[in-house]
Tab-separated table of C-alpha atoms in Angstrom:
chain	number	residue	atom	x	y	z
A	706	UNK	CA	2.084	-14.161	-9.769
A	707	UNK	CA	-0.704	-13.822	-7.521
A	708	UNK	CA	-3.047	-16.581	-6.215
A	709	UNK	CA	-6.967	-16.388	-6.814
A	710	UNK	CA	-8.563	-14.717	-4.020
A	711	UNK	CA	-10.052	-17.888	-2.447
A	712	UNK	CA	-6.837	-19.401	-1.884
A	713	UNK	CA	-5.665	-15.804	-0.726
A	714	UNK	CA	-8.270	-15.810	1.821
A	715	UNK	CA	-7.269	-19.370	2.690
A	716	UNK	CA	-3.333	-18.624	3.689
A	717	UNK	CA	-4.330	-15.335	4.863
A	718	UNK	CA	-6.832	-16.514	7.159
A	719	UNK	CA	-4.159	-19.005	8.376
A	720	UNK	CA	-1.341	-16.799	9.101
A	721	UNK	CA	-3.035	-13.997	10.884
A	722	UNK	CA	-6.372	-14.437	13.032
A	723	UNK	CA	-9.328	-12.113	12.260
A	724	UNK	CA	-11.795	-11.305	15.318
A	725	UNK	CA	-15.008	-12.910	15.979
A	726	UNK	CA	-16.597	-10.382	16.366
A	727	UNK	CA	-15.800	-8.967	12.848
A	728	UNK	CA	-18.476	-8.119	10.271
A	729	UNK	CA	-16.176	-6.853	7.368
A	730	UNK	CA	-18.041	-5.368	4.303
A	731	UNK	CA	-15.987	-4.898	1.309
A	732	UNK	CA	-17.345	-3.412	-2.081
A	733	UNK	CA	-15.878	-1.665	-4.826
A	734	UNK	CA	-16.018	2.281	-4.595
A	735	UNK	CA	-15.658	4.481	-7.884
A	736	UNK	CA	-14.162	7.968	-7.793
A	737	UNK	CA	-12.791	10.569	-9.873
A	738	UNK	CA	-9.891	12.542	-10.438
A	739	UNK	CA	-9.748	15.388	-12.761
A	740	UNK	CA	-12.572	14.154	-14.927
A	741	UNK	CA	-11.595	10.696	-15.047
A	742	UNK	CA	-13.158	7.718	-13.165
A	743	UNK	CA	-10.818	5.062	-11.173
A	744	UNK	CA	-12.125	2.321	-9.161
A	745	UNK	CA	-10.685	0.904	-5.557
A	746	UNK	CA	-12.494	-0.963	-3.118
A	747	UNK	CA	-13.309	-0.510	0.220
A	748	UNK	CA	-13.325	-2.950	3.274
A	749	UNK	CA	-13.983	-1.471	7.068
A	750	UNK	CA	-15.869	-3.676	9.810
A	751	UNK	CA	-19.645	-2.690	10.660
A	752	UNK	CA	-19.961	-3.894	13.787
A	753	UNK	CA	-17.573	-1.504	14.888
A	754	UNK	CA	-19.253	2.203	16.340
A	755	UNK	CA	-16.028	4.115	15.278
A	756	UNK	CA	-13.043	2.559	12.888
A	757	UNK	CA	-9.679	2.899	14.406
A	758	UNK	CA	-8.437	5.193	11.724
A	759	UNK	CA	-7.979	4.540	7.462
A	760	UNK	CA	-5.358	3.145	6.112
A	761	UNK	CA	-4.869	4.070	2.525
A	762	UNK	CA	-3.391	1.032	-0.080
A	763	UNK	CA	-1.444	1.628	-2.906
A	764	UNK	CA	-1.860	-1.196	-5.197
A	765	UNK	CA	1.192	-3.575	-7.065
A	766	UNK	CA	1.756	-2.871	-10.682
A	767	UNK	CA	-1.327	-5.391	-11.757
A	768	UNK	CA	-3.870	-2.904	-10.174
A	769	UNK	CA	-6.124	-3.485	-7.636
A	770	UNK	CA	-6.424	-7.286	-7.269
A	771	UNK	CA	-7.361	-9.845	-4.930
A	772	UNK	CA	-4.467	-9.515	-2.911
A	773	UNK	CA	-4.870	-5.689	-2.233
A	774	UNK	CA	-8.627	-6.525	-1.464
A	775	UNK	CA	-7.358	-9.484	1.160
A	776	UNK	CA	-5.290	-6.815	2.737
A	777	UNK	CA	-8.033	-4.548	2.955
A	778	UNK	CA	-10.205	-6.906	4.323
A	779	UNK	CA	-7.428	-8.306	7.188
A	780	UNK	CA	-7.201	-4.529	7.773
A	781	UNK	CA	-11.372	-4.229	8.634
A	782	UNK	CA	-10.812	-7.064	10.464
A	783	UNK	CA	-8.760	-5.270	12.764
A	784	UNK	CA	-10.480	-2.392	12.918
A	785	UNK	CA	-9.475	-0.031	10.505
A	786	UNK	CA	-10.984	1.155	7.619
A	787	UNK	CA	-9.460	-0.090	4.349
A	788	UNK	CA	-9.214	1.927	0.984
A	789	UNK	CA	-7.343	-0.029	-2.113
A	790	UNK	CA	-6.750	3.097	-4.695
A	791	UNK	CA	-7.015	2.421	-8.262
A	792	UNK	CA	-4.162	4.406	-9.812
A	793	UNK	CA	-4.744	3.381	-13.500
A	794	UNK	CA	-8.104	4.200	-13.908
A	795	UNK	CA	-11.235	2.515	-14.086
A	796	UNK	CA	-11.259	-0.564	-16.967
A	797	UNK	CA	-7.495	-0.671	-17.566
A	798	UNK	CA	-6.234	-2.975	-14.749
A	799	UNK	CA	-3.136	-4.767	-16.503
A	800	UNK	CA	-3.760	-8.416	-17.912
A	801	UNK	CA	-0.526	-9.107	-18.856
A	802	UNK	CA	3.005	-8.844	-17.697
A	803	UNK	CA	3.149	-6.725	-20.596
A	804	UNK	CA	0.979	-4.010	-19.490
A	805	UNK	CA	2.094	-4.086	-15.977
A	806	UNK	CA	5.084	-2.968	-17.459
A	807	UNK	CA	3.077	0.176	-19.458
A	808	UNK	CA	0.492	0.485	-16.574
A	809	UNK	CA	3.527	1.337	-14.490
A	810	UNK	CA	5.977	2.842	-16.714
A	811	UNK	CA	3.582	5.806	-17.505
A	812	UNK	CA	3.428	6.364	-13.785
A	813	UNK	CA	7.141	6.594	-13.779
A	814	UNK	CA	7.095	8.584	-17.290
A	815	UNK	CA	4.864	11.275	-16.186
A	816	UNK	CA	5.556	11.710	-12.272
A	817	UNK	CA	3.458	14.732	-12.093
A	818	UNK	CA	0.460	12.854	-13.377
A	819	UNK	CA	1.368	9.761	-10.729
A	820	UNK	CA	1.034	12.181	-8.090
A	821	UNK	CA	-2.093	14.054	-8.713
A	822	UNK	CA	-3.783	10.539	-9.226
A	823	UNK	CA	-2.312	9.618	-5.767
A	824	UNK	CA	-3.280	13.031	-4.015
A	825	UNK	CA	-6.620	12.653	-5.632
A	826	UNK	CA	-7.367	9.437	-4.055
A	827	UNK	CA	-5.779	10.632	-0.667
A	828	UNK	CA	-8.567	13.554	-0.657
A	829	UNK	CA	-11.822	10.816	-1.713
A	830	UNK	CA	-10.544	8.902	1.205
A	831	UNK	CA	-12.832	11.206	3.458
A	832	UNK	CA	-16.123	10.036	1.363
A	833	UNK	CA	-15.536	6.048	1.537
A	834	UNK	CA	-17.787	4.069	4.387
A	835	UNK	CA	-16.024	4.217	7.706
A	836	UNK	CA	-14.298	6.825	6.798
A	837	UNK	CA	-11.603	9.084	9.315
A	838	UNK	CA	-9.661	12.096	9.454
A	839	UNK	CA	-6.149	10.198	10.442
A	840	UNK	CA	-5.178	8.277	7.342
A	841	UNK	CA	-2.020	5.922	7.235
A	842	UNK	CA	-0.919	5.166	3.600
A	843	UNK	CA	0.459	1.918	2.726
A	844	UNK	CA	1.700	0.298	-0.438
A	845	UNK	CA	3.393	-3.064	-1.914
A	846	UNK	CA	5.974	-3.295	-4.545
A	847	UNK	CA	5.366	-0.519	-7.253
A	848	UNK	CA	2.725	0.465	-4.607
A	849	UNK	CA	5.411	0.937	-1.987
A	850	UNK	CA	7.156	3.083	-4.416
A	851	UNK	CA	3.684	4.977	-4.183
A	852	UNK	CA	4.063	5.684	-1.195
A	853	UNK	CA	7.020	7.341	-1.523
A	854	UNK	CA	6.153	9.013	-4.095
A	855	UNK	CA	3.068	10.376	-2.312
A	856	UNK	CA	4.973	11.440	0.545
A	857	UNK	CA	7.168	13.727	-1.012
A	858	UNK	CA	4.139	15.609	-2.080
A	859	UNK	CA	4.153	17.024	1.667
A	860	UNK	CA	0.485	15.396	1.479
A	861	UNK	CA	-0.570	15.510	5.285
A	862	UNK	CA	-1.535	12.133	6.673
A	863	UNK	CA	-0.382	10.053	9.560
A	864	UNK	CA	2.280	8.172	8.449
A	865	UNK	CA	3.754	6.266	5.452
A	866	UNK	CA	4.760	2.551	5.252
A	867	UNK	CA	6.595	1.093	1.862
A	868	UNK	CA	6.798	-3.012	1.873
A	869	UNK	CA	9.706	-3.991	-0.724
A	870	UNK	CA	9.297	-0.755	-2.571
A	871	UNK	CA	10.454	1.074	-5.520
A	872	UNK	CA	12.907	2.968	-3.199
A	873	UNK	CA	15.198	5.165	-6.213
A	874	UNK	CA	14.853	9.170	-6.132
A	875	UNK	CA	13.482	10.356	-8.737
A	876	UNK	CA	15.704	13.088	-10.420
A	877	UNK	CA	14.406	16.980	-9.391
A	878	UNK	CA	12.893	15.028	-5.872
A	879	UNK	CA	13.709	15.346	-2.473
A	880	UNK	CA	12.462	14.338	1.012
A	881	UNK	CA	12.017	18.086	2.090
A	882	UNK	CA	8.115	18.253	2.714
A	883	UNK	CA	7.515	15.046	3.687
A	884	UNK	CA	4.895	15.778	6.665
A	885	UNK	CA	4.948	12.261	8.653
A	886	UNK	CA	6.992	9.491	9.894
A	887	UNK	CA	8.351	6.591	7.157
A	888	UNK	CA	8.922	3.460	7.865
A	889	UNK	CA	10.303	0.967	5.430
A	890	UNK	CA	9.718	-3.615	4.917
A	891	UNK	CA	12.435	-4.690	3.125
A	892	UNK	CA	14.069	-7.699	2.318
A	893	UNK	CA	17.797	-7.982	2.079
A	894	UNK	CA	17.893	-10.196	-1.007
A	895	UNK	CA	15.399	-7.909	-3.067
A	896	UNK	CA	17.249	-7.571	-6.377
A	897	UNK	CA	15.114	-4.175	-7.715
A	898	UNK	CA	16.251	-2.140	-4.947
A	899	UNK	CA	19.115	-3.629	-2.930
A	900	UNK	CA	20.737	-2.700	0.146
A	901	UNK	CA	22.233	0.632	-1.261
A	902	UNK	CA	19.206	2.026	-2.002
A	903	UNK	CA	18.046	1.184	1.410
A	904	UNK	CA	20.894	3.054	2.726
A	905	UNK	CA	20.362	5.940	0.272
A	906	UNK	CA	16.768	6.221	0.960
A	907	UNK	CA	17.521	6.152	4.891
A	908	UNK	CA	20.465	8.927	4.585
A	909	UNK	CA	18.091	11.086	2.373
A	910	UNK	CA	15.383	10.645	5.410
A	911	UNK	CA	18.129	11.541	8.019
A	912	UNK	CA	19.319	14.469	6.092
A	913	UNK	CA	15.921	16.174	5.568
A	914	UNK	CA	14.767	15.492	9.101
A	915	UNK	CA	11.812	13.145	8.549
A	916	UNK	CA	11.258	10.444	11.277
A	917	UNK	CA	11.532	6.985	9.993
A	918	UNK	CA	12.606	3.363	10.725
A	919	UNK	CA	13.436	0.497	8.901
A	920	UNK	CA	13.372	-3.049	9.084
A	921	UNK	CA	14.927	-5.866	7.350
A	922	UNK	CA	14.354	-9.303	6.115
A	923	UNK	CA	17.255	-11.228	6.236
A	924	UNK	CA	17.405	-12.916	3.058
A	925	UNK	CA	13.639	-12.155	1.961
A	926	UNK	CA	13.482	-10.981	-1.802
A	927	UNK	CA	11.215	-8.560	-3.530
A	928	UNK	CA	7.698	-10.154	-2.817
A	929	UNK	CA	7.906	-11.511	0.407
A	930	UNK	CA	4.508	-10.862	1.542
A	931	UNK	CA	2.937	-11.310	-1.811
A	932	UNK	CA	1.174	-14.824	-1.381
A	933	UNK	CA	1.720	-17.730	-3.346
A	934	UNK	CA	4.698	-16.156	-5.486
A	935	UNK	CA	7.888	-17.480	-5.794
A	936	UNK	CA	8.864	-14.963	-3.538
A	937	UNK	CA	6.884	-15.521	-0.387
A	938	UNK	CA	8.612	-15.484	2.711
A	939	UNK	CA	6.111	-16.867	5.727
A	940	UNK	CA	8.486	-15.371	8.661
A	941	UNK	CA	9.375	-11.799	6.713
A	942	UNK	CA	5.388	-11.402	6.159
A	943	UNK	CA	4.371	-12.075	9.596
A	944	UNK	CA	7.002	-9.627	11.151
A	945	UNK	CA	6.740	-7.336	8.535
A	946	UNK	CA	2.452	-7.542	9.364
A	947	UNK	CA	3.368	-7.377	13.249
A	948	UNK	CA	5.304	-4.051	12.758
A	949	UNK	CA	2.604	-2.619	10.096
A	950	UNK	CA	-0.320	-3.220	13.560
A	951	UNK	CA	2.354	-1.558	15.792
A	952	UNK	CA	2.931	1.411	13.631
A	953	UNK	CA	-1.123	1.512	13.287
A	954	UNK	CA	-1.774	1.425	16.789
A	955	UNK	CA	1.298	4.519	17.648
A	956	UNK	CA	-0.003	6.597	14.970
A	957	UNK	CA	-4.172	6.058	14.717
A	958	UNK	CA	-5.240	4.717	17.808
């Protein structure tokens, strides 16, 4: 459950503070991939000469809401430039928990398809406002699973952040071309991918030599940062935020 973005806005605004100075713009940005259209949004900060780098966002299993757009835009804020993919294609954002189950499950069905849509977003990220070369790609939830599913592509970026992902290997996957450093926001208490497949996921890392880190929320479940659910966790957000700007600053500043 998600909150309207207003009220979004209103505890985001709250928790983290934006600069004066900032003149975010924000508008929806349609692309295609392989013939069919998807639609994301965009968020960077115009007063800005040069953005501090992109920072790609890999939606939740609804699609590209108002929460991926507030992230976006506290992203701008900061400096970066913000691109919210649209994995499902243009029109077919879920509007039930029904469909966020199909939405997602033919991601997972058809894992081929999942990543050309996410490699074909990676490569429109050069056209969007604000745009950069050095790209960090984030995701939330089935979105964090993204991420990981987008890094074992070997797709070249700067780095890859998963908060309370998806975090199973998919059978016939490995870590083996994954091209930059992971780092993983998870809560201990998340009952879709507990503790083990933290562990899992951080000896598969190890073993294929990719750099990575981890941190862990000490009793947060599976939407911690995901605002007005019955799952937010005010301290695991705001450390997991805090370590999201540090690994920003090390890897696109």
């Amino acid at each position: 459950m998600k909150l309207h973005h207003s009220l979004a806005t209103l505890v985001g605004t709250a928790l983290f503070t934006l600069s004066a100075q900032a003149e975010v713009m924000g508008q929806a940005h349609t692309y295609s991939v392989d013939g069919m259209e998807f639609e994301g949004y965009v968020a960077h900060n115009s007063n800005l000469d040069e953005s501090l780098g992109t920072v790609l966002i890999i939606h939740d299993w609804d699609g590209v809401t108002d929460y991926e757009k507030r992230r976006a835009e506290m992203l701008a804020a900061q400096g970066y430039t913000a691109f919210a993919i649209d994995v499902y294609g243009a029109g077919r954002n879920p509007t039930s928990m029904e469909e966020n189950q199909q939405r997602s499950g033919e991601m997972y069905a058809d894992r081929a398809e999942f990543q050309k849509r996410l490699q074909g977003a990676l490569a429109e990220a050069e056209w969007i406002p604000g745009a950069t070369d050095d790209i960090v790609v984030i995701g939330y939830c089935f979105g964090g699973a993204g991420v990981l599913e987008l890094a074992r592509t070997g797709a070249e970026t700067e780095g890859f952040v998963s908060f309370h992902g998806g975090l199973n290997l998919p059978d016939g996957q490995n870590y083996s071309q994954v091209a930059a450093p992971v780092m993983v926001q998870h809560g201990s208490a998340d009952p879709v991918s507990g503790m083990a497949d933290v562990a899992a996921l951080l000896d598969n890392l190890q073993a294929a030599g990719v750099e990575h880190s981890a941190q862990i929320h000490g009793g947060a479940r599976h939407s911690f940062t995901v605002f007005g659910s019955g799952d937010y966790d005010l301290n695991a957000d705001r450390a997991s935020w805090e370590a999201l700007q540090d690994f920003l600053a090390a890897r696109l500043d």
